[in-house]
CSV table of C-alpha atoms in Angstrom, one decimal:
chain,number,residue,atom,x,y,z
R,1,UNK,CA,97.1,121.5,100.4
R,2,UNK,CA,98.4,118.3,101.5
R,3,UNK,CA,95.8,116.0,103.6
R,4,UNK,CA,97.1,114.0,106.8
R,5,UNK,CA,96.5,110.9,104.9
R,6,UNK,CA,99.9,108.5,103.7
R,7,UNK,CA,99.8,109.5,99.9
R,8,UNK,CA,100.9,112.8,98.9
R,9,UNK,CA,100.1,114.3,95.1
R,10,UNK,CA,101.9,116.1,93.1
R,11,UNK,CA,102.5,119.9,94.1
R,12,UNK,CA,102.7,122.9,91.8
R,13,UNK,CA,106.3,123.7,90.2
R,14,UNK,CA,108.7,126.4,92.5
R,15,UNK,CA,108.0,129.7,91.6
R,16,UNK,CA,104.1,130.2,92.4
R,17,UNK,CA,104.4,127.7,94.4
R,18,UNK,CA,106.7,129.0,96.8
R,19,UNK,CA,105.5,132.4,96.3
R,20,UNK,CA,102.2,131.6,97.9
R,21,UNK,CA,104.1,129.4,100.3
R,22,UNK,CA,106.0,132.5,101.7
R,23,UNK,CA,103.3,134.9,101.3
R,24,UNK,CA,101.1,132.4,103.9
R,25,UNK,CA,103.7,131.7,106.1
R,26,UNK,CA,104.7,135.3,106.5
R,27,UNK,CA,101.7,136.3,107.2
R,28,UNK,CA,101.5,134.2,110.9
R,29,UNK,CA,104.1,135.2,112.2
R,30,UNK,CA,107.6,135.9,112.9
R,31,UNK,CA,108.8,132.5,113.9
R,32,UNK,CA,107.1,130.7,110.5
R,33,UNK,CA,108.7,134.1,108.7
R,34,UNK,CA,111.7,132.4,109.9
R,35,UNK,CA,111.5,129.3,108.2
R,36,UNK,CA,109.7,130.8,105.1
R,37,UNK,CA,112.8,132.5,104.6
R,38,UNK,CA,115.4,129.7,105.4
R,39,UNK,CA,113.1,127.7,102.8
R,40,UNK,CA,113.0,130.0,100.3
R,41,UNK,CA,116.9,130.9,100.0
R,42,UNK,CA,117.3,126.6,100.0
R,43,UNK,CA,115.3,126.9,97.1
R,44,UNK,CA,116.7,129.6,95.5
R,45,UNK,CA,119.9,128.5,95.7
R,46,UNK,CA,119.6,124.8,94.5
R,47,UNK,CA,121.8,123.9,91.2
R,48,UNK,CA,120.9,121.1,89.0
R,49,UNK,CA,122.9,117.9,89.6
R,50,UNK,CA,124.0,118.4,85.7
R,51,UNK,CA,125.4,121.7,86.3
R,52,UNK,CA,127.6,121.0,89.7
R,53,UNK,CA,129.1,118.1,87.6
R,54,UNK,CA,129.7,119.6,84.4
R,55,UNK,CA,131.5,122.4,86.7
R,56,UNK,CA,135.4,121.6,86.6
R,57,UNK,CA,135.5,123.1,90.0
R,58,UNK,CA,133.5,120.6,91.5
R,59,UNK,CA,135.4,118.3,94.0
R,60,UNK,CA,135.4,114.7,93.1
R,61,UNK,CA,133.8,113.9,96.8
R,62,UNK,CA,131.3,116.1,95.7
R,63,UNK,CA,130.8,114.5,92.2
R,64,UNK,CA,130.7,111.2,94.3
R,65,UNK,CA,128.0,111.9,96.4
R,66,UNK,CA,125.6,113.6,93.8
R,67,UNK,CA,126.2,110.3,91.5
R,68,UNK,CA,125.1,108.2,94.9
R,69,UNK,CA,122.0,110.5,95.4
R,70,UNK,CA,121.0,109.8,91.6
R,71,UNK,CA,121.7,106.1,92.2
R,72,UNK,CA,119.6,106.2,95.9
R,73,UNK,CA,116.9,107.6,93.6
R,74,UNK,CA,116.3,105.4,91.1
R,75,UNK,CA,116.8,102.4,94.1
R,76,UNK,CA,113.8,104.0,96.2
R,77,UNK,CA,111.4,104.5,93.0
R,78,UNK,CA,112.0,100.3,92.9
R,79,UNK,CA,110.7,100.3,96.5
R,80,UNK,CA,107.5,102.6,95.6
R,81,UNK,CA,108.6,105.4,97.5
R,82,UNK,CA,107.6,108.7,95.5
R,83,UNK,CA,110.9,110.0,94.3
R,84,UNK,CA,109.4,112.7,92.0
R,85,UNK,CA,112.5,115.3,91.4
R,86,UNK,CA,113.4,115.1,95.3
R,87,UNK,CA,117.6,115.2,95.0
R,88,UNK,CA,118.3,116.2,92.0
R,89,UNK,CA,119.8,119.4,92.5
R,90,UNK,CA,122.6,120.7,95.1
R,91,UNK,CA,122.9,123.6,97.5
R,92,UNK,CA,126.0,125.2,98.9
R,93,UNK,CA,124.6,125.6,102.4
R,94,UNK,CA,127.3,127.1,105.1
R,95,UNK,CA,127.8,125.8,108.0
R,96,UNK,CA,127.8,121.6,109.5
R,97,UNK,CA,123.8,121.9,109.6
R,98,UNK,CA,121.0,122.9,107.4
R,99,UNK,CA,118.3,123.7,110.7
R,100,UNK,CA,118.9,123.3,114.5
R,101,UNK,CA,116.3,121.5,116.6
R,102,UNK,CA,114.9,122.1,119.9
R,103,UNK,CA,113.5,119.8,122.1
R,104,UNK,CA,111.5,120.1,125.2
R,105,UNK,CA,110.5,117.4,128.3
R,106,UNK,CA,109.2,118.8,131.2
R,107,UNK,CA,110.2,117.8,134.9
R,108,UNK,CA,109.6,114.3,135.1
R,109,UNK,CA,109.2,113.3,132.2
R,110,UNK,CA,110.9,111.4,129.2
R,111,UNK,CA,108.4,112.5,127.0
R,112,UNK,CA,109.0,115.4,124.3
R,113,UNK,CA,106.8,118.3,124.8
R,114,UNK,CA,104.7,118.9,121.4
R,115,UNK,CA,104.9,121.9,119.2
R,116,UNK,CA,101.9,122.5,117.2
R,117,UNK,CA,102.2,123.5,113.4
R,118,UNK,CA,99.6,123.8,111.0
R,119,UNK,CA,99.5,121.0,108.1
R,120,UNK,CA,102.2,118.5,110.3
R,121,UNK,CA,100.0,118.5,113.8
R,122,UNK,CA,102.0,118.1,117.0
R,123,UNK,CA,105.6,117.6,116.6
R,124,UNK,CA,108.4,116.7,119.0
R,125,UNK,CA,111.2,119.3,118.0
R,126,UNK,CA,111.3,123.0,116.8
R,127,UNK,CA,113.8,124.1,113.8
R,128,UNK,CA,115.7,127.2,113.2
R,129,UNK,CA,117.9,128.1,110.6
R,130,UNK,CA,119.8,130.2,112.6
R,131,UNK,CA,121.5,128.6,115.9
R,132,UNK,CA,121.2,131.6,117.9
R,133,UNK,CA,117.3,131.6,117.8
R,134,UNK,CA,117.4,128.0,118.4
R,135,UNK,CA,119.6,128.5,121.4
R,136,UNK,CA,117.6,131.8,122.8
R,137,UNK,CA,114.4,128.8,122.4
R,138,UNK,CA,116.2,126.5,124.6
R,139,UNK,CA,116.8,129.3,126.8
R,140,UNK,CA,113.3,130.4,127.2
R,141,UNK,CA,112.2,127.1,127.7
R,142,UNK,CA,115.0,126.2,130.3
R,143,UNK,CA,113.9,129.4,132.1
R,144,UNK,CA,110.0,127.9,132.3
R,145,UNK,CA,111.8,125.0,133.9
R,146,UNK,CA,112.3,122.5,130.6
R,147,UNK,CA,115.0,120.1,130.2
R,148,UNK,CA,116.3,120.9,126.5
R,149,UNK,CA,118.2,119.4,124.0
R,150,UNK,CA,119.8,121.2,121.0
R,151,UNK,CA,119.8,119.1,118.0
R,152,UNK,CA,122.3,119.6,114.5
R,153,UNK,CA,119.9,118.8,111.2
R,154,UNK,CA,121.3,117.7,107.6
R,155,UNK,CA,118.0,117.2,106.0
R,156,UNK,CA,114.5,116.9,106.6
R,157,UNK,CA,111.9,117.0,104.2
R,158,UNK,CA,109.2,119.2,102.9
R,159,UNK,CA,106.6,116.3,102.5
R,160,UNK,CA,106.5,116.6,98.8
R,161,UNK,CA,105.6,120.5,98.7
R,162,UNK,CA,109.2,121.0,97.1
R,163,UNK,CA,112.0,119.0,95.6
R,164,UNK,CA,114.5,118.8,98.0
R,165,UNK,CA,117.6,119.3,97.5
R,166,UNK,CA,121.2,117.6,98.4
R,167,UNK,CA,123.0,120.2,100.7
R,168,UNK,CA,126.7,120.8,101.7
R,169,UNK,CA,126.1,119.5,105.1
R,170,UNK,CA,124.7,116.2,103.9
R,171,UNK,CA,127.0,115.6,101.3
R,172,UNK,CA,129.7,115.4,103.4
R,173,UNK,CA,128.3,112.5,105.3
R,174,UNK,CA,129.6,108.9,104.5
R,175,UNK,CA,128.3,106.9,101.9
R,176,UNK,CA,126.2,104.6,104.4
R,177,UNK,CA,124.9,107.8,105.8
R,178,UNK,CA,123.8,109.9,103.1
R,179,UNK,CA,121.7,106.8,101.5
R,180,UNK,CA,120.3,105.9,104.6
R,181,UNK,CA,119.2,109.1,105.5
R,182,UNK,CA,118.4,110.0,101.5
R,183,UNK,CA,116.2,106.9,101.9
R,184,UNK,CA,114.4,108.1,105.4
R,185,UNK,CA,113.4,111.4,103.5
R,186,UNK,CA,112.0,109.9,100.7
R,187,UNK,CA,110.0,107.7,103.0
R,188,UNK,CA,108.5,111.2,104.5
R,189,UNK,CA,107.4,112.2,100.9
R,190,UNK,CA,105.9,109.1,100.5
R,191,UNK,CA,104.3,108.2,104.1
R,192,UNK,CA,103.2,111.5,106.5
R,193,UNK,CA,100.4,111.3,108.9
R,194,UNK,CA,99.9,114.2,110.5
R,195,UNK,CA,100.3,114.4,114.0
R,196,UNK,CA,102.0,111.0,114.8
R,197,UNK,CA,105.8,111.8,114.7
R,198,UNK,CA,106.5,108.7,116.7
R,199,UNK,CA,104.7,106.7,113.8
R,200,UNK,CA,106.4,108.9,111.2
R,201,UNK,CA,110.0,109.0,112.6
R,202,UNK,CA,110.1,105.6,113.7
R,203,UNK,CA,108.6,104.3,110.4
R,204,UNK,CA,110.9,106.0,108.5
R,205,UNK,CA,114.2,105.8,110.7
R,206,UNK,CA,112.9,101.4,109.8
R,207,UNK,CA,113.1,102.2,106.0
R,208,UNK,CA,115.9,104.0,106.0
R,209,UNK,CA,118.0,101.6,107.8
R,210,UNK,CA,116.5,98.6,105.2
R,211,UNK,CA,116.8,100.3,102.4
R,212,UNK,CA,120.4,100.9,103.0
R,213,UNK,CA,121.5,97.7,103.2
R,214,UNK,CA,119.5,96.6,99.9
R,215,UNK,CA,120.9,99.1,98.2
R,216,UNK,CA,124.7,98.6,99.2
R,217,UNK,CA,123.8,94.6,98.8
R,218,UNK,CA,122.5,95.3,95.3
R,219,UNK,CA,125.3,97.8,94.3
R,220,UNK,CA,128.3,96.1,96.5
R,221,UNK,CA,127.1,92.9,95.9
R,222,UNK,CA,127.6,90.6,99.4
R,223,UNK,CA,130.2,92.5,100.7
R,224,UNK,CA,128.1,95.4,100.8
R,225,UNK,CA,125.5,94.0,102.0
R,226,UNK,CA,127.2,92.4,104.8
R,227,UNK,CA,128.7,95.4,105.7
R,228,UNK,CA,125.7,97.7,106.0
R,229,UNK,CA,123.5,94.4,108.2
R,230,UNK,CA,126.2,95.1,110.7
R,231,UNK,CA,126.5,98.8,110.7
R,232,UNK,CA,122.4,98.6,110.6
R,233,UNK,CA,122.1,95.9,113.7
R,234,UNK,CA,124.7,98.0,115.8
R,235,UNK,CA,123.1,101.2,115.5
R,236,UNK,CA,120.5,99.1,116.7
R,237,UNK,CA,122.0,97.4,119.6
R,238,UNK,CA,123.0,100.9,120.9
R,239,UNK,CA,119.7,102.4,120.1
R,240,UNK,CA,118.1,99.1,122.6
R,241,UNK,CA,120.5,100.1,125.5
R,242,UNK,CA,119.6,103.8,125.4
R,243,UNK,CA,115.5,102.5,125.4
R,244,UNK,CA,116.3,100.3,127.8
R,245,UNK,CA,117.6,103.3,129.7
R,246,UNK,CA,114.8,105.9,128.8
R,247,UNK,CA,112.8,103.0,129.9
R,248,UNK,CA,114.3,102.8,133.7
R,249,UNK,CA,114.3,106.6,133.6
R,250,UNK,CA,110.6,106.9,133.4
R,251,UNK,CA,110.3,103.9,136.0
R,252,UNK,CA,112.0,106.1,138.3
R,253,UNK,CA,109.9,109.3,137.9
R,254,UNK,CA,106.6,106.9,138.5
R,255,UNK,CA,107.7,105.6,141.5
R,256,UNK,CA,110.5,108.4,143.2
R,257,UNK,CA,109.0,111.9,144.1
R,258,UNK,CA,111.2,114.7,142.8
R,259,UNK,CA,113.9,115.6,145.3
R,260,UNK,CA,117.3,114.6,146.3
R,261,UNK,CA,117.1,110.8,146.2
R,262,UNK,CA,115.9,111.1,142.5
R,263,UNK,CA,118.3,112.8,141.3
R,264,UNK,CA,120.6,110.4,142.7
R,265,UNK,CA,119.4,107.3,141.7
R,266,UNK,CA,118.7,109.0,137.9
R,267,UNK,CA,122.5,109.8,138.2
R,268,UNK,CA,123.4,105.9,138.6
R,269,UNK,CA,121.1,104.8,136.1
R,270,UNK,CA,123.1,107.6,133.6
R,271,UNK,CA,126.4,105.5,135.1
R,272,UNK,CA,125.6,102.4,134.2
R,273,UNK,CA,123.8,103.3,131.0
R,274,UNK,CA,127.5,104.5,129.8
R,275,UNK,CA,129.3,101.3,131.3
R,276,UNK,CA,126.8,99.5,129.3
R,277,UNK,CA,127.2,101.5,126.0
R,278,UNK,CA,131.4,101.7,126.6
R,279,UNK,CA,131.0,97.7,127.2
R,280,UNK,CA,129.1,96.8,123.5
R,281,UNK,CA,131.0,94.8,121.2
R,282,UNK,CA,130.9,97.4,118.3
R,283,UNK,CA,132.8,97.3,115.1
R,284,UNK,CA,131.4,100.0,112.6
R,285,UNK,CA,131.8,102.4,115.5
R,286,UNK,CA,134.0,103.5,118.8
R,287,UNK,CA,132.2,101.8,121.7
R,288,UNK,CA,134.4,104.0,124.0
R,289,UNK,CA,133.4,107.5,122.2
R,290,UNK,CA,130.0,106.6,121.7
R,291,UNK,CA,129.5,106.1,125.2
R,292,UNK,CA,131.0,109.8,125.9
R,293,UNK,CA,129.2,111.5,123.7
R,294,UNK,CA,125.5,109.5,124.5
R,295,UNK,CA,123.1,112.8,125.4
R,296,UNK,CA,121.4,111.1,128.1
R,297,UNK,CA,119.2,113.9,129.7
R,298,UNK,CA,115.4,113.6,129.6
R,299,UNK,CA,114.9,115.6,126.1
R,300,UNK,CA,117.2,114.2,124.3
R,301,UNK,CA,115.9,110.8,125.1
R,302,UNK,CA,112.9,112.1,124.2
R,303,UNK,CA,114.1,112.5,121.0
R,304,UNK,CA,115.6,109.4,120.5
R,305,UNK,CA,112.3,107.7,121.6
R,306,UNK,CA,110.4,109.1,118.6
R,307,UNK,CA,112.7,107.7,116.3
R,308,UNK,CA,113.7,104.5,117.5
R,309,UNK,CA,110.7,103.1,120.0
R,310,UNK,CA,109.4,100.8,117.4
R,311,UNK,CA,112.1,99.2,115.3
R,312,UNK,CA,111.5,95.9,116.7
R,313,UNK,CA,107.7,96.1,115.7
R,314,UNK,CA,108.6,97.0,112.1
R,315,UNK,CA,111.4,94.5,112.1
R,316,UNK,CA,108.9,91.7,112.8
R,317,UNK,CA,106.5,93.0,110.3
R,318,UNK,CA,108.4,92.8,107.4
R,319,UNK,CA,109.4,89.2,108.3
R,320,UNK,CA,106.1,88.2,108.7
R,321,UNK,CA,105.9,90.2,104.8
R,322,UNK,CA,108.7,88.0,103.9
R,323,UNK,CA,111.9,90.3,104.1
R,324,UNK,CA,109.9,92.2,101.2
R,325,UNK,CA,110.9,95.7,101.4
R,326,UNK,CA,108.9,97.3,98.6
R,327,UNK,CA,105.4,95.1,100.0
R,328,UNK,CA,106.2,96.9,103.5
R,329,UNK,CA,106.2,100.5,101.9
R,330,UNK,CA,102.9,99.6,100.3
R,331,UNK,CA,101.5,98.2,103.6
R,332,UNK,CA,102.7,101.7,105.4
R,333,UNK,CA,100.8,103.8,102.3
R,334,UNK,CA,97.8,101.6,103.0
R,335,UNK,CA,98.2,102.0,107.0
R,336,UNK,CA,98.8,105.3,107.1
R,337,UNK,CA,95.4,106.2,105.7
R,338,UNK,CA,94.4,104.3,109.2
R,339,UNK,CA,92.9,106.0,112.3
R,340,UNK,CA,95.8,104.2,113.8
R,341,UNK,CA,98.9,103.6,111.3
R,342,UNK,CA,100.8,101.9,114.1
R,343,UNK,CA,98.5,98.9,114.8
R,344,UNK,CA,97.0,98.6,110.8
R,345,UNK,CA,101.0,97.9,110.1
R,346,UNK,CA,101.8,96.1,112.6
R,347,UNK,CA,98.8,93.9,111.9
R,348,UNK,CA,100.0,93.4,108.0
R,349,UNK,CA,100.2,89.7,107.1
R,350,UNK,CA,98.8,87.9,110.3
């Protein structure tokens, strides 16, 4: 069983493996029946990278991104993430998501509400593998008077329990997209601590985004790397507006009673938060769009809270580790065998 500390060890092969997996997780219930299921037909469908592109049917997009995955790999192994057999074999998963999340804030609040699970701890979202349950969630939870927010997943890892596999859905993704969030995943198999999601998410949402831009710098040469800094600093940029926004949000609830006049003055804050996000000077993406589609209620700022709060921490760490990607990922193994991960890392190299 894996422990809440950073490392993880190496887990049996598949087939007992997820046997037992199954067998346990069917036996608590029908909501982890659920995901043993979704799990174990991932599994069972996976292909090895080898076979998909000896296949003549395979599309060359396809063959693309499986060759990037493989080259991600051995990139992240350099930076001391465990890589093990993670993405090295591909799933034909329907549909334009692997799992749906749900989210959950209650009145006043831009805080997710946890969901309890045993191994992870308390974490700020709820996947299904079918949309309909994840939907008839939302619905229950709207009905106990939650503010939700429905969430479309590509990936997410299995800590190291299984190899993961690259799926139709996150193939498809851009090149800058699938390493980064190839990289982010790996970072979950390398660093967990059980119960911190904020430390978790946000550590690996830091990684993901640095890793990128090494990689495309070291296979792109400048250009690359030029390229991915500014995609990387204006994902950024917007993710500073919307905490600036969850920010004033939360001021409000402190100080405003529920009623009328809250709702109005949260309603303005939502204006301007657009204006702002409409207003960026944004290059890698449609400042105009990105302002239309921002999900600004309470859970899904919840949400974006856990993955982006801490950037600018991690940012300043790994200049005070001097820019030294592979030191930081061996300063977050060491901190998250801390009491408190957060603080140990941000303390690295004073």
């Amino acid at each position: 069983m894996r422990s809440n500390s950073a490392t993880r060890s190496r887990t049996p092969r598949p087939a007992a493996a997820l046997a037992c997996a199954v067998a346990g997780l069917l036996s608590t219930g029908c909501y982890l029946a659920h995901l043993a299921d979704g799990q174990a037909r991932i599994l069972l469908r996976r292909e090895p990278f080898a076979a998909v592109l000896a296949d003549p049917a395979t599309p060359p997009e396809l063959a693309e991104r499986i060759r990037l995955a493989t080259e991600v790999r051995t990139f992240a192994r350099g930076l001391g993430l465990e890589v093990g057999d993670q993405y090295t074999s591909y799933v034909d998963w329907p549909g334009d998501r692997l799992v749906t999340t749900v989210v959950a804030a209650r009145p006043g609040e831009v805080e997710a509400r946890p969901f309890w699970f045993p191994i992870v701890g308390r974490v700020p979202y709820k996947g299904f593998f079918d949309p309909a349950l994840a939907e008839r969630e939302a619905a229950g939870l709207r009905a106990d008077g939650m503010d939700t927010c429905l969430v479309p997943v590509l990936a997410y890892s299995t800590l190291g329990w299984f190899d993961d596999p690259l799926t139709a859905p996150l193939a498809r993704l851009a090149p800058s997209r699938l390493a980064e969030t190839l990289l982010h995943e790996l970072l979950h198999a390398t660093v967990f601590v059980g119960g911190q999601p904020d430390f978790n998410e946000g550590l690996a949402t830091f990684v993901g985004q640095e890793a990128a831009v090494r990689f495309f710098a070291q296979r792109d040469g400048d250009g690359g790397a030029v390229r991915e800094r500014q995609r990387v600093d204006e994902d950024r940029r917007v993710a500073g507006l919307l905490l600036d926004f969850r920010g004033r949000v939360r001021a409000l609830y402190e100080r405003e009673p529920p009623g009328p006049a809250r709702e109005t003055e949260r309603a303005a804050l939502e204006r301007d938060a657009r204006r702002a996000l409409a207003a960026l000077p944004l290059e890698t993406r449609d400042a105009a769009r990105t302002a239309e589609l921002a999900r600004l209620n309470d859970a899904c700022q919840a949400l974006a809270g856990t993955y982006q709060s801490d950037l600018a921490g991690y940012a300043e760490t790994l200049d005070r580790l001097g820019g030294d990607l592979a030191r930081f990922v061996a300063e977050a193994r060491r901190a998250g065998a801390n009491g408190d991960p957060r603080a140990t890392l941000f303390g690295a190299a004073r």
